mmCIF file of C-alpha atoms in Angstrom:
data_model
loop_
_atom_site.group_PDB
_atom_site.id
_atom_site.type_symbol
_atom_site.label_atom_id
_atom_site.label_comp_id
_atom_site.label_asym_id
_atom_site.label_seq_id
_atom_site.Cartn_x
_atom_site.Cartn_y
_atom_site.Cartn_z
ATOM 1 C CA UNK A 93 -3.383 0.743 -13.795
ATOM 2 C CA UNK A 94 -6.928 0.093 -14.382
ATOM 3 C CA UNK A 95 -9.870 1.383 -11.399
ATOM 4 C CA UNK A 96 -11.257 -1.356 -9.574
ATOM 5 C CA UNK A 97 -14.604 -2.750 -11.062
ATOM 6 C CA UNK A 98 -17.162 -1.663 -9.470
ATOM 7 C CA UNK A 99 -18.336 -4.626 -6.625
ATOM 8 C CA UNK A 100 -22.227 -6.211 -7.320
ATOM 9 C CA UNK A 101 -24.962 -4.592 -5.277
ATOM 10 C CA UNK A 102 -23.020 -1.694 -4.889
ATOM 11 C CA UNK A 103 -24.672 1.588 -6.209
ATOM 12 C CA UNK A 104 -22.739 3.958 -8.512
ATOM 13 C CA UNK A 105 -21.168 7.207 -7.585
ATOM 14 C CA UNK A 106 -23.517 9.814 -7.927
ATOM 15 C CA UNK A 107 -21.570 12.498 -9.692
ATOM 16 C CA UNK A 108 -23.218 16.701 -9.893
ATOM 17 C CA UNK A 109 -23.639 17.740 -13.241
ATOM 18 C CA UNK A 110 -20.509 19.735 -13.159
ATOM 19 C CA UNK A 111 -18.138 16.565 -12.917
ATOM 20 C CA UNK A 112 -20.270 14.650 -15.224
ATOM 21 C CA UNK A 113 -19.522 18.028 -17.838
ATOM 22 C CA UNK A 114 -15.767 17.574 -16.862
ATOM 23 C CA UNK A 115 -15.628 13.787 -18.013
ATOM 24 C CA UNK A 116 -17.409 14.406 -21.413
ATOM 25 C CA UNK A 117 -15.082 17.230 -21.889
ATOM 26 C CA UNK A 118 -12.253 14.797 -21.620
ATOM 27 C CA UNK A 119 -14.143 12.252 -23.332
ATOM 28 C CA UNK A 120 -14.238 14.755 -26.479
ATOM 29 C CA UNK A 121 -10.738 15.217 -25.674
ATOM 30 C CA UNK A 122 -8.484 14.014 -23.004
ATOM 31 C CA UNK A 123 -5.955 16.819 -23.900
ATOM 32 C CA UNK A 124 -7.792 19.455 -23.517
ATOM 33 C CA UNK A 125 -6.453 21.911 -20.659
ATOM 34 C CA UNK A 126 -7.869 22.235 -17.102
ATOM 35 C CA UNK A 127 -8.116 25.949 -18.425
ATOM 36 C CA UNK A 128 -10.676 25.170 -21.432
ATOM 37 C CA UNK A 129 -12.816 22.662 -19.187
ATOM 38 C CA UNK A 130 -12.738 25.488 -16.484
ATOM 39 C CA UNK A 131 -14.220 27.824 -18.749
ATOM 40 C CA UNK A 132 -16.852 25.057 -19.980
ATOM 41 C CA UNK A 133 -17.879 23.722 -16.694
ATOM 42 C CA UNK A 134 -17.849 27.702 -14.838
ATOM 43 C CA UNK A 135 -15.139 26.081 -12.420
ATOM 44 C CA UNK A 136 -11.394 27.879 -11.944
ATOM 45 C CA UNK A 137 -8.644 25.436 -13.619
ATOM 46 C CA UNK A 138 -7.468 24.316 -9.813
ATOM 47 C CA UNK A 139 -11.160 23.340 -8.989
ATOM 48 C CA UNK A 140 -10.991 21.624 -12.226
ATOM 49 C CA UNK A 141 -7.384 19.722 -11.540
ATOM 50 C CA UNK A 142 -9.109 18.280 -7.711
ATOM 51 C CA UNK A 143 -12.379 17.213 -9.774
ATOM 52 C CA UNK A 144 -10.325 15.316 -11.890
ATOM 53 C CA UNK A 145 -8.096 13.773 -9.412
ATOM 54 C CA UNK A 146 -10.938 13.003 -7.486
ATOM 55 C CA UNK A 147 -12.656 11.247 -10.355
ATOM 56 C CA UNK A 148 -9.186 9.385 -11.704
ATOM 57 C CA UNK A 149 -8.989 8.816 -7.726
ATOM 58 C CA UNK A 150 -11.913 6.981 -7.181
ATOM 59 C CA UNK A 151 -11.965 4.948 -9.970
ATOM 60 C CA UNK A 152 -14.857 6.622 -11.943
ATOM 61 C CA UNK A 153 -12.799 7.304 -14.725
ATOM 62 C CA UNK A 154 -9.314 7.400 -16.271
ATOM 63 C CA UNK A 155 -7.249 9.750 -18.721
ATOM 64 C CA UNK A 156 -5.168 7.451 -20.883
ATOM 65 C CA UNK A 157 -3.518 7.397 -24.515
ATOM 66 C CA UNK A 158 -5.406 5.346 -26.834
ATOM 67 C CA UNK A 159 -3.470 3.676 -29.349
ATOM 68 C CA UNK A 160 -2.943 1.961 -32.455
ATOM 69 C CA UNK A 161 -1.811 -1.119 -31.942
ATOM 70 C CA UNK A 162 -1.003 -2.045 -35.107
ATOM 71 C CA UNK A 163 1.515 0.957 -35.497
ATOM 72 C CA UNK A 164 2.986 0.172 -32.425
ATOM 73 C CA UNK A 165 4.370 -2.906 -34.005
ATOM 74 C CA UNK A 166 1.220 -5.585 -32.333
ATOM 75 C CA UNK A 167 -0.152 -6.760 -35.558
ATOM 76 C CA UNK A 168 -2.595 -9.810 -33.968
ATOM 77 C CA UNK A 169 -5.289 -8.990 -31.742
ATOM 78 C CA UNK A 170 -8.134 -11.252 -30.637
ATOM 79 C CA UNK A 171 -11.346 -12.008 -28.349
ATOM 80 C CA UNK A 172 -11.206 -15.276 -26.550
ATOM 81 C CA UNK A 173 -13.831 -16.858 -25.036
ATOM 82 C CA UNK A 174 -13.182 -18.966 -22.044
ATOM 83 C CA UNK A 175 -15.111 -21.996 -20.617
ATOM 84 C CA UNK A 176 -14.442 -22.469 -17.080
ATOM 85 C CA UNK A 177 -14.798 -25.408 -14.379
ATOM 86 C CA UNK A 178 -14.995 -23.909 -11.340
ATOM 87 C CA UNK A 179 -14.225 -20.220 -9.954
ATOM 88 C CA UNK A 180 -14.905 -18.028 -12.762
ATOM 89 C CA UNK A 181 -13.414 -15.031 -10.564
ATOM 90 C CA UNK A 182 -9.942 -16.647 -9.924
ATOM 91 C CA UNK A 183 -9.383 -17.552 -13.432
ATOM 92 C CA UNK A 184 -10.435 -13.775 -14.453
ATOM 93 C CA UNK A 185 -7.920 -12.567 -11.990
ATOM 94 C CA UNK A 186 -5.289 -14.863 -13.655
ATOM 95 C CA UNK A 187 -6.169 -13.808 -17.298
ATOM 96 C CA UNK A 188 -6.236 -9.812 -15.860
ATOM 97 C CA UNK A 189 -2.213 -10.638 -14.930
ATOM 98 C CA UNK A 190 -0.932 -11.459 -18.146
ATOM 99 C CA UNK A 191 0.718 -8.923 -19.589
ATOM 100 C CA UNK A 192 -1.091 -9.016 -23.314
ATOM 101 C CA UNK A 193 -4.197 -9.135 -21.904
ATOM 102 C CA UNK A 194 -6.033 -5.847 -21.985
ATOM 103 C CA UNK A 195 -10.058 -6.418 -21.122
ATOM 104 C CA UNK A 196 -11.590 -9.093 -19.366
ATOM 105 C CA UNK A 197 -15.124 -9.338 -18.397
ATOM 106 C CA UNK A 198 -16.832 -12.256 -16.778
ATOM 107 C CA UNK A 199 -20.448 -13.176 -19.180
ATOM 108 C CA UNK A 200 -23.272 -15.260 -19.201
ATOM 109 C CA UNK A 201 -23.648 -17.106 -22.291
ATOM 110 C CA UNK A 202 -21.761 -19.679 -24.216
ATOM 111 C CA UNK A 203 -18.238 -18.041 -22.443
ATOM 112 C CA UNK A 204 -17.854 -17.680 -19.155
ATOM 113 C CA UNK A 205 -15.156 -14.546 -19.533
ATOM 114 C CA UNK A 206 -14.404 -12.587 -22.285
ATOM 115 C CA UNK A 207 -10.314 -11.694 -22.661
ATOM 116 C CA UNK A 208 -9.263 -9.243 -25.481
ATOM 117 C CA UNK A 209 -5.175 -9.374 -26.327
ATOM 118 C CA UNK A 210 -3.170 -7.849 -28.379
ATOM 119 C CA UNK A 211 0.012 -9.732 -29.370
ATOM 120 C CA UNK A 212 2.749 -8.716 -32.359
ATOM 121 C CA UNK A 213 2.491 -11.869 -34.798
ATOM 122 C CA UNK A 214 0.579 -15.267 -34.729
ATOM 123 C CA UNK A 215 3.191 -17.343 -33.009
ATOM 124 C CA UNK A 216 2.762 -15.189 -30.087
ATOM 125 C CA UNK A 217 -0.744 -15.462 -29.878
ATOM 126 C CA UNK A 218 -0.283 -19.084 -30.084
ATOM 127 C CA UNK A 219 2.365 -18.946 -27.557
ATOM 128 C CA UNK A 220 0.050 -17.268 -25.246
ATOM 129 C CA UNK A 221 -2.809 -19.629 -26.262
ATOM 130 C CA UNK A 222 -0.967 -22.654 -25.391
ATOM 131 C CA UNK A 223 1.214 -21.651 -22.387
ATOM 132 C CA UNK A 224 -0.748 -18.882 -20.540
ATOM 133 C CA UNK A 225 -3.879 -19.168 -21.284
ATOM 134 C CA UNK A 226 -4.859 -22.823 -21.257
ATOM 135 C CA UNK A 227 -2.225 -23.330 -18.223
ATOM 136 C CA UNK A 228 -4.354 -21.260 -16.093
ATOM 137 C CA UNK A 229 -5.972 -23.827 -13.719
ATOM 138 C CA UNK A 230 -10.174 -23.985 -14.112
ATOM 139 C CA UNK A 231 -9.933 -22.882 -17.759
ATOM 140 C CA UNK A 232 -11.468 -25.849 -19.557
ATOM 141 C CA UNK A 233 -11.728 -24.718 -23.307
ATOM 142 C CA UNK A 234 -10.871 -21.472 -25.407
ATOM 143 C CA UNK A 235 -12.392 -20.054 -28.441
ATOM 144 C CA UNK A 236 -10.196 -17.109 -30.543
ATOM 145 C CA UNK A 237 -11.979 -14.592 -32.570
ATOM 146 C CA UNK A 238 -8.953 -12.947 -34.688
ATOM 147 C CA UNK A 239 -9.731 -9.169 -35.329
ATOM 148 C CA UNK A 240 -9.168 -8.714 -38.941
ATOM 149 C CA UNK A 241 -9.750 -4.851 -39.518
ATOM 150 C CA UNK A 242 -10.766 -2.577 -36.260
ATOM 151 C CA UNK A 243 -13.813 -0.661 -37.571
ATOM 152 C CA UNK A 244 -14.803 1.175 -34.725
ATOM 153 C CA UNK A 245 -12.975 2.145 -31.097
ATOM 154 C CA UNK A 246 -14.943 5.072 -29.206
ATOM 155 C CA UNK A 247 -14.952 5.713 -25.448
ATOM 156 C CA UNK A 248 -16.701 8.921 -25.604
ATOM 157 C CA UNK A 249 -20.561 7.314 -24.301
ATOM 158 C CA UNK A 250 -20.897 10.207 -22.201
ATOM 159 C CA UNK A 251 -22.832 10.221 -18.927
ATOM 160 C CA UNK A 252 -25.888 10.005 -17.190
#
């Protein structure tokens, strides 16, 4: 479950340098003990447990597993741009249900969203393509950028 994006106009959470120093702790690594970022951040490892829950909580950040896709057997992953006629939101929400979809982000440009997915083999990206994707009512045209080789995947931005 991903946090809810964050609405326009609305002003982002002010976070106190201590929470900011929990979240690039877990940025340099999400398995590192409530203990460790304790001893980091001066907090005891329950403060440090609420700060986090707090954070995951109110959607400011999350703690997943990155993968691999490709060694988890989902050899075909792509970018898609999307023309739309009409409500750009709805079809984003639409795109955001299906399953192999795993980032979508409404642009300004020649796309109107942006949908990365990650499929296992060709045929299912063409399967998705044809009767997902373009079924979704408003989307007008697609584009598919195949990834060839994943060269760089970092979440660790830090904040500010």
């Amino acid at each position: 479950m991903s946090p809810s994006p964050r609405q326009p106009g609305s002003r982002p959470i002010q976070l106190d340098e201590v929470s900011k120093g929990i979240i690039e702790q877990l940025q340099a690594d999400g398995r590192r003990s409530y203990a460790e970022i304790g001893k980091a951040v001066g907090l005891s490892e329950a403060a440090v447990r609420q700060r986090v829950q707090k954070l995951t909580d109110s959607g400011v950040m999350q703690v997943v597993a990155v993968t691999d896709p490709m060694q988890l057997g989902f050899y075909r992953q792509a970018m898609i741009g999307v023309r739309v006629a009409g409500d750009t939101t709805t079809v984003a929400q639409n795109l955001s249900a299906l399953p192999a979809v795993d980032y979508v982000v409404l642009t300004a440009g020649s796309f109107y969203i942006l949908a990365e997915v990650v499929c296992e083999n060709d045929d299912d990206l063409i399967d998705l393509l044809n009767k997902q994707i373009r079924s979704i009512e408003g989307v007008q045209s697609t584009e598919t950028f195949v990834y060839l080789r994943l060269q760089k995947q970092f979440y660790n931005w830090g904040t500010r």
